[in-house]
Coordinates of C-alpha atoms in Angstrom, one line a residue:
S355 CA -39.7 192.8 -27.6
C356 CA -41.4 192.8 -24.5
L357 CA -39.0 191.3 -22.3
C358 CA -35.7 192.2 -24.3
G359 CA -36.8 195.4 -26.0
S360 CA -36.7 199.0 -25.6
A361 CA -40.7 199.5 -26.8
P362 CA -43.1 199.8 -24.4
C363 CA -44.4 196.4 -23.0
L364 CA -47.4 195.2 -24.9
L365 CA -49.8 193.5 -23.0
C366 CA -52.2 190.2 -23.4
G367 CA -55.3 190.3 -25.2
C368 CA -57.3 189.8 -21.7
C369 CA -56.0 193.4 -20.1
P370 CA -57.4 196.8 -21.4
S371 CA -55.3 198.9 -22.8
T372 CA -52.7 201.5 -20.4
K373 CA -50.6 203.8 -20.0
N374 CA -46.8 203.0 -20.1
S375 CA -45.7 205.6 -17.6
T376 CA -48.6 203.1 -14.8
I377 CA -46.9 199.8 -16.7
S378 CA -43.5 200.9 -15.9
R379 CA -44.1 201.9 -12.1
L380 CA -45.6 198.9 -11.8
L381 CA -43.6 196.7 -12.9
F382 CA -40.8 198.4 -10.8
T383 CA -43.1 197.9 -7.7
F384 CA -43.5 194.3 -8.3
F385 CA -39.9 193.5 -8.6
L386 CA -39.8 195.3 -4.7
F387 CA -42.5 192.7 -3.6
L388 CA -40.6 190.0 -5.1
G389 CA -37.3 190.6 -3.3
T390 CA -39.4 191.5 -0.4
L391 CA -41.1 187.8 -0.7
V392 CA -37.9 186.0 -1.0
S393 CA -36.5 188.1 2.4
I394 CA -39.2 186.5 3.9
I395 CA -38.4 183.1 2.6
M396 CA -35.2 183.8 3.9
I397 CA -36.0 184.7 7.3
I398 CA -38.7 181.6 8.0
P399 CA -36.9 179.9 10.3
G400 CA -36.8 176.5 8.7
V401 CA -35.4 178.1 5.4
E402 CA -32.9 179.9 7.6
K403 CA -31.7 176.5 9.1
E404 CA -30.9 175.9 5.4
L405 CA -28.6 179.2 4.7
H406 CA -26.3 177.6 6.1
K407 CA -25.3 175.3 2.8
L408 CA -24.4 178.8 1.3
P409 CA -19.8 178.5 1.0
G410 CA -18.9 181.2 3.2
F411 CA -21.9 183.0 4.1
C412 CA -21.3 182.1 7.7
E413 CA -18.1 180.5 9.0
G414 CA -15.3 183.3 10.0
S415 CA -17.5 186.1 9.4
G416 CA -16.5 187.2 13.0
S417 CA -12.5 187.3 12.0
M418 CA -13.2 190.4 10.8
L419 CA -14.2 192.2 13.8
G420 CA -11.3 190.2 16.0
V421 CA -13.0 187.9 17.3
Q422 CA -13.1 184.3 17.3
P423 CA -13.3 183.6 13.6
H424 CA -15.6 180.0 14.3
V425 CA -18.9 181.9 15.4
D426 CA -21.7 179.7 15.5
C427 CA -24.4 182.4 14.0
S428 CA -27.1 180.4 13.1
S429 CA -29.7 182.1 14.5
F430 CA -28.2 185.6 12.1
L431 CA -28.6 183.8 8.9
G432 CA -31.7 185.0 8.5
H433 CA -31.0 188.9 9.6
K434 CA -28.0 188.4 7.8
A435 CA -29.8 187.0 4.4
V436 CA -32.2 190.2 4.5
Y437 CA -30.0 193.0 4.9
R438 CA -28.0 191.4 2.0
M439 CA -31.8 191.4 -0.4
G440 CA -32.0 194.9 1.1
F441 CA -28.9 196.3 0.0
A442 CA -29.5 194.7 -3.6
M443 CA -33.1 196.1 -4.2
A444 CA -31.7 199.5 -2.8
A445 CA -28.4 200.0 -5.0
F446 CA -30.8 198.2 -7.9
F447 CA -32.9 201.0 -8.0
F448 CA -30.7 204.1 -6.7
L449 CA -28.6 203.1 -10.1
F450 CA -31.8 203.3 -12.1
A451 CA -32.6 207.2 -9.8
V452 CA -28.5 208.1 -10.9
L453 CA -28.9 206.9 -15.1
L454 CA -32.3 208.6 -15.3
V455 CA -31.5 211.9 -13.5
C456 CA -33.3 215.2 -15.9
V457 CA -35.3 212.6 -18.2
R458 CA -37.9 214.6 -19.7
S459 CA -40.0 212.8 -21.7
S460 CA -40.2 209.6 -23.7
K461 CA -38.2 210.7 -26.8
D462 CA -34.6 210.6 -24.3
P463 CA -33.4 207.4 -25.3
R464 CA -32.9 206.9 -21.4
A465 CA -36.3 206.6 -21.6
A466 CA -36.0 203.3 -22.8
L467 CA -34.4 202.4 -19.4
Q468 CA -37.3 202.5 -17.7
N469 CA -40.3 201.6 -19.7
G470 CA -38.4 198.5 -21.7
F471 CA -35.7 195.6 -21.4
W472 CA -37.5 194.2 -18.2
F473 CA -35.9 190.4 -19.3
F474 CA -32.4 192.2 -18.9
K475 CA -33.4 194.4 -15.5
F476 CA -34.5 191.1 -14.0
L477 CA -31.1 189.5 -14.7
L478 CA -29.8 192.5 -13.3
L479 CA -31.6 192.2 -10.1
V480 CA -30.3 188.5 -9.8
G481 CA -26.7 189.6 -10.4
I482 CA -26.6 192.3 -7.8
T483 CA -27.8 189.9 -5.5
V484 CA -26.0 187.1 -5.8
G485 CA -22.9 189.3 -5.8
A486 CA -24.5 190.6 -1.9
F487 CA -24.2 187.2 -1.0
Y488 CA -20.6 187.5 -1.1
I489 CA -20.2 190.7 0.4
P490 CA -18.0 189.8 4.2
D491 CA -19.2 190.9 7.3
G492 CA -16.7 193.5 8.7
A493 CA -18.4 196.2 9.4
F494 CA -20.8 195.8 7.0
T495 CA -24.2 195.0 9.4
S496 CA -23.4 198.1 11.5
V497 CA -22.4 200.7 8.6
W498 CA -25.9 198.8 6.7
F499 CA -28.0 199.6 9.5
Y500 CA -27.8 202.8 9.9
F501 CA -28.3 203.4 6.2
G502 CA -31.5 201.8 6.9
V503 CA -33.0 203.7 9.7
V504 CA -32.4 206.7 7.9
G505 CA -34.2 205.5 4.9
S506 CA -36.8 204.3 7.2
F507 CA -37.6 207.3 8.6
L508 CA -37.5 208.9 5.2
F509 CA -40.2 206.8 3.9
I510 CA -42.1 207.1 7.2
L511 CA -42.5 210.6 6.2
I512 CA -43.2 209.8 2.2
Q513 CA -46.3 207.5 4.6
L514 CA -47.1 210.2 6.5
V515 CA -47.2 212.4 3.6
L516 CA -49.3 210.3 1.3
L517 CA -51.9 209.5 4.2
I518 CA -52.2 213.2 5.2
D519 CA -53.4 213.2 1.6
F520 CA -55.4 210.6 1.4
A521 CA -57.4 211.7 4.6
H522 CA -58.0 214.8 3.0
S523 CA -59.0 213.2 -0.2
W524 CA -61.2 211.1 1.3
S525 CA -63.5 213.3 3.4
Q526 CA -63.8 215.9 0.7
R527 CA -64.5 213.0 -2.3
W528 CA -67.5 212.3 0.7
L529 CA -68.8 215.6 1.3
R530 CA -69.1 216.6 -1.8
K531 CA -71.1 213.8 -2.7
A532 CA -73.0 214.4 0.5
G533 CA -73.4 217.9 -0.4
E534 CA -74.5 216.9 -4.1
S535 CA -77.1 214.4 -3.0
N536 CA -78.0 215.8 -0.2
A537 CA -78.6 212.4 1.3
R538 CA -77.6 212.0 4.8
G539 CA -75.8 208.3 4.5
W540 CA -72.8 210.3 3.5
Y541 CA -72.8 212.4 6.9
A542 CA -73.7 209.0 8.9
A543 CA -70.6 207.3 6.9
L544 CA -68.1 210.7 7.6
C545 CA -69.1 210.0 11.6
T546 CA -69.5 206.4 11.8
I547 CA -66.1 205.8 10.7
T548 CA -64.2 208.5 12.5
F549 CA -65.4 207.3 15.9
V550 CA -64.3 203.9 15.2
F551 CA -60.9 205.4 14.1
Y552 CA -61.0 207.4 17.5
A553 CA -62.6 204.4 19.4
A554 CA -59.5 202.0 18.5
S555 CA -57.1 204.5 19.0
I556 CA -58.5 205.3 22.7
A557 CA -58.5 201.4 23.4
A558 CA -54.6 201.3 22.1
V559 CA -53.6 203.8 24.1
A560 CA -55.0 201.6 27.1
L561 CA -53.5 198.7 26.2
L562 CA -50.5 200.4 25.8
Y563 CA -50.2 202.2 29.0
V564 CA -51.3 198.4 30.1
Y565 CA -48.8 196.0 28.5
Y566 CA -45.4 198.4 28.0
T567 CA -45.7 200.9 31.3
K568 CA -45.4 199.9 35.0
P569 CA -46.8 201.3 37.9
E570 CA -42.8 202.3 38.9
G571 CA -40.7 202.7 36.3
C572 CA -41.1 202.7 32.6
T573 CA -40.7 206.3 32.1
E574 CA -40.4 206.6 28.7
G575 CA -42.9 204.4 27.8
K576 CA -45.2 206.3 29.7
A577 CA -44.0 209.9 28.5
F578 CA -43.7 208.6 24.7
I579 CA -47.8 207.8 25.2
S580 CA -48.9 210.4 27.0
I581 CA -46.8 213.0 24.5
N582 CA -48.2 211.4 21.9
L583 CA -52.2 210.8 23.3
I584 CA -51.7 214.9 23.7
L585 CA -50.7 216.0 20.2
C586 CA -53.2 214.1 18.8
L587 CA -55.9 215.7 20.7
I588 CA -54.0 219.0 19.9
V589 CA -54.5 218.4 16.3
S590 CA -57.8 217.0 16.7
V591 CA -59.6 220.3 18.7
V592 CA -57.5 222.5 15.8
S593 CA -59.2 220.9 13.2
I594 CA -62.6 222.4 14.1
L595 CA -61.7 225.3 15.0
P596 CA -64.1 228.0 13.6
K597 CA -60.9 229.6 11.4
I598 CA -59.6 226.3 10.5
Q599 CA -62.8 225.6 8.9
E600 CA -63.4 228.7 7.1
A601 CA -60.1 228.8 5.6
Q602 CA -60.6 225.1 4.8
P603 CA -64.4 224.0 5.5
H604 CA -63.4 220.4 4.0
S605 CA -60.8 219.9 7.0
G606 CA -62.4 217.5 9.9
L607 CA -62.4 215.1 12.7
L608 CA -62.1 212.7 10.0
Q609 CA -58.8 213.4 8.8
A610 CA -57.7 213.8 12.5
S611 CA -58.9 210.2 13.5
L612 CA -56.8 208.9 10.9
I613 CA -53.9 210.4 11.9
T614 CA -54.1 210.1 15.5
L615 CA -54.7 206.4 15.0
Y616 CA -51.6 206.0 12.7
T617 CA -49.5 207.9 15.3
I618 CA -51.0 205.7 17.9
Y619 CA -49.5 202.3 15.6
V620 CA -45.8 204.4 14.9
T621 CA -45.5 204.7 19.1
W622 CA -47.0 201.1 19.2
S623 CA -44.4 199.8 17.0
A624 CA -41.9 202.0 18.5
L625 CA -42.7 200.3 22.0
A626 CA -41.7 197.4 20.6
N627 CA -38.4 198.0 20.3
V628 CA -37.8 199.5 23.8
P629 CA -34.4 197.2 24.4
T630 CA -35.9 196.4 28.4
Q631 CA -37.8 193.2 29.2
R632 CA -39.7 194.2 32.1
C633 CA -41.3 197.8 30.1
N634 CA -41.5 195.4 26.7
P635 CA -43.6 192.4 27.2
T636 CA -42.6 191.3 23.1
L637 CA -39.0 191.9 23.3
L638 CA -37.1 189.5 21.2
V639 CA -33.8 188.1 22.2
R640 CA -31.9 185.5 19.7
N641 CA -28.3 184.6 21.1
S642 CA -25.9 182.5 19.2
T643 CA -26.8 179.5 21.3
G644 CA -30.1 179.3 20.6
P645 CA -33.3 180.2 18.9
A646 CA -35.6 183.8 20.0
T647 CA -36.6 183.8 23.4
A648 CA -39.2 186.1 24.8
T649 CA -41.7 185.3 27.7
E650 CA -42.8 182.4 25.3
P651 CA -40.9 181.2 22.0
P652 CA -42.7 183.0 19.3
A653 CA -43.7 181.2 16.6
T654 CA -41.8 183.1 13.8
W655 CA -39.5 186.0 13.9
W656 CA -42.1 188.6 13.3
D657 CA -44.0 190.4 16.5
A658 CA -47.7 192.3 15.9
P659 CA -46.5 195.6 15.0
S660 CA -43.6 194.7 12.2
I661 CA -46.9 192.4 10.2
V662 CA -49.1 196.0 10.6
G663 CA -46.3 197.8 9.1
L664 CA -46.0 194.8 6.4
V665 CA -49.1 195.8 5.4
I666 CA -48.9 199.4 5.3
F667 CA -45.6 199.2 3.1
L668 CA -48.0 197.1 0.5
L669 CA -50.3 199.8 0.7
C670 CA -48.6 202.9 0.2
T671 CA -45.9 201.4 -2.4
L672 CA -49.1 200.6 -4.8
F673 CA -49.9 204.4 -3.8
I674 CA -46.9 205.5 -5.1
S675 CA -47.3 203.4 -8.2
L676 CA -50.4 204.5 -8.9
R677 CA -51.5 207.4 -7.5
S678 CA -53.1 211.0 -8.8
S679 CA -53.1 213.2 -6.1
D680 CA -56.1 215.5 -5.8
H681 CA -54.5 218.2 -4.5
P682 CA -52.4 219.9 -6.9
Q683 CA -49.4 220.9 -4.3
V684 CA -49.0 217.1 -3.1
N685 CA -48.0 216.3 -6.9
K686 CA -45.7 219.7 -7.0
L687 CA -44.1 217.6 -3.8
M688 CA -44.0 214.1 -4.8
L689 CA -43.1 215.1 -8.5
T690 CA -46.1 212.7 -10.0
E691 CA -48.2 215.5 -11.7
E692 CA -49.2 214.1 -15.0
S693 CA -47.8 216.9 -17.1
G694 CA -48.1 214.3 -20.2
A695 CA -51.5 211.9 -19.5
G696 CA -53.0 213.5 -23.1
A697 CA -50.0 212.8 -25.0
G698 CA -50.3 209.3 -27.5
A699 CA -53.8 209.0 -25.8
G700 CA -55.3 208.4 -29.5
A701 CA -52.8 205.4 -29.5
A702 CA -54.8 203.4 -27.4
E703 CA -57.3 203.2 -29.8
E704 CA -55.8 202.2 -33.1
G705 CA -56.2 198.5 -34.2
E706 CA -57.5 196.5 -32.5
V707 CA -54.3 194.9 -29.7
R708 CA -54.2 195.9 -26.2
R709 CA -51.2 197.4 -25.4
A710 CA -49.7 199.5 -23.2
Y711 CA -49.8 203.2 -25.4
D712 CA -46.8 206.0 -24.7
N713 CA -48.2 209.0 -23.0
E714 CA -44.7 210.4 -22.0
Q715 CA -43.9 212.0 -25.7
D716 CA -44.4 215.7 -24.5
G717 CA -43.8 214.7 -20.8
V718 CA -43.2 213.0 -18.5
S719 CA -46.2 211.9 -16.3
Y720 CA -43.5 211.7 -13.3
S721 CA -40.4 212.0 -12.1
Y722 CA -38.3 209.0 -12.9
T723 CA -35.7 210.1 -10.4
F724 CA -37.7 210.6 -7.2
F725 CA -39.9 207.4 -7.8
H726 CA -36.4 205.2 -7.8
L727 CA -35.4 207.0 -4.4
C728 CA -38.9 206.4 -3.2
L729 CA -38.0 202.2 -3.8
V730 CA -35.1 202.8 -2.5
L731 CA -36.5 204.4 1.3
A732 CA -39.0 201.9 0.4
A733 CA -36.3 198.7 0.3
L734 CA -34.6 200.0 3.2
Y735 CA -37.6 200.1 5.3
I736 CA -38.5 196.6 4.6
M737 CA -35.4 195.6 5.3
M738 CA -35.8 197.0 8.9
T739 CA -39.1 196.3 9.4
L740 CA -38.7 192.5 8.5
T741 CA -35.1 192.7 11.1
N742 CA -37.4 193.7 13.7
W743 CA -34.8 197.1 13.8
Y744 CA -31.8 194.7 15.8
R745 CA -28.7 194.5 15.5
P746 CA -26.1 192.0 16.3
D747 CA -24.0 193.0 19.2
Q748 CA -19.9 193.7 18.7
S749 CA -19.3 190.4 19.7
L750 CA -22.1 188.5 17.6
Q751 CA -23.4 186.9 19.8
V752 CA -26.9 188.7 20.6
L753 CA -29.5 190.4 18.4
R754 CA -30.3 193.6 20.1
S755 CA -33.1 195.9 20.1
P756 CA -31.3 199.6 20.0
W757 CA -33.0 202.7 21.9
T758 CA -31.7 204.3 18.0
A759 CA -35.1 202.3 16.5
V760 CA -37.0 203.7 19.0
W761 CA -36.0 207.3 18.6
V762 CA -36.3 206.9 15.3
K763 CA -39.8 206.2 15.4
I764 CA -41.3 208.3 17.6
S765 CA -39.6 211.3 16.2
S766 CA -41.0 210.4 12.9
S767 CA -44.7 210.3 15.3
W768 CA -43.8 213.6 16.1
A769 CA -43.2 214.9 12.7
G770 CA -46.5 213.6 10.8
L771 CA -47.8 215.1 13.3
L772 CA -46.6 218.8 12.8
L773 CA -46.8 218.2 9.3
Y774 CA -50.6 217.8 9.7
L775 CA -51.4 220.1 11.7
W776 CA -49.5 223.0 9.2
T777 CA -52.0 221.8 6.6
L778 CA -54.4 223.5 9.0
V779 CA -52.8 226.5 9.9
A780 CA -50.6 226.9 6.4
P781 CA -53.7 228.3 4.7
L782 CA -54.0 231.0 7.8
V783 CA -50.5 231.9 8.2
L784 CA -50.0 232.2 4.2
P785 CA -53.0 233.6 3.1
D786 CA -51.8 234.8 -0.2
R787 CA -51.3 231.3 -1.3
D788 CA -53.7 229.1 -2.9
F789 CA -54.5 226.3 -0.7
S790 CA -57.6 225.0 -2.3

């Protein structure tokens, strides 16, 4: 009944009784992580070469673009495989987002699609994945690249919302504990963490100037680093202004330091996509006649910003699956308010069998559709991250890093700083609203 039925998934005896809503989110997240793992395996050089054995996966792909029908795309196979895996995951979650629109409680028959039939869901994901590998190239890679760009931009914004919420909650809890216990250790910890974040940011900015700019030229890189540094300085100063402190006593430098560090990371990630070898020492170039090349041949197809982005993706996706914010405004925005948290609570104590109990009989604990749309964006983001935001040129001879990736990442960093600035000044601009 756990795998093939519509009932909530049973848990083994060693696991505690858990809310059905939490189990469902974790299992869908597990599907996303499973697809991510498969994508990582496919892009490993040794496995990438074996993809030649897939019938029709490489040969003839160029004939649909009006170029030579026999194009040696050996160095693009991992790239193509990740794109098709990303398409399969996005299609899978988008299907559930459409099917579960306006589900209000577990009494809706469609709620069983969210909380049960896990074996059939797995078969569906496998079937979509197999079908995706039979998609002819044509314009698929070019068109799906722009879908990935837009989806990744939106997911970066979701990451920023979660990061800002996490920073505010972190500061509030530590200040509350410091006030309750009158212990200076909490204040010392806040100061230490804040200092570490700012020190890391300053060091990172210095390294960006050293490695991604030159005394002559590289104007774009200098402008991006300088603008973001100035914006981070502005939000740090605004966060400790007397009027801001009066309206929001819990706002401070801890939140600003965390936002600053993340902004510098996004800036680094953007500079790593600048398509100029002189201004980007980590630029990778792949052509149809050889493996990835750079100043020194890399051991893998990923660079350091992609690895950091992968870690942040994992943390944020888990946060989306498990989160329950301390701020009602964030719950309303993210549609994750635990409106039905109390429903079915007694079921957790019935009998000795440990199981997932239905806590959504009176109302769903989160928006099913919004949750799946977040996973769609996450699938697109991880697809772009694993391929370094690169795309083949029109002749399918070279994988290039386009300026599109640079501007999307820089724009997302600006949007995040403006969003954080708004959380600081909103109580002053809208005094009639409750921002507690």
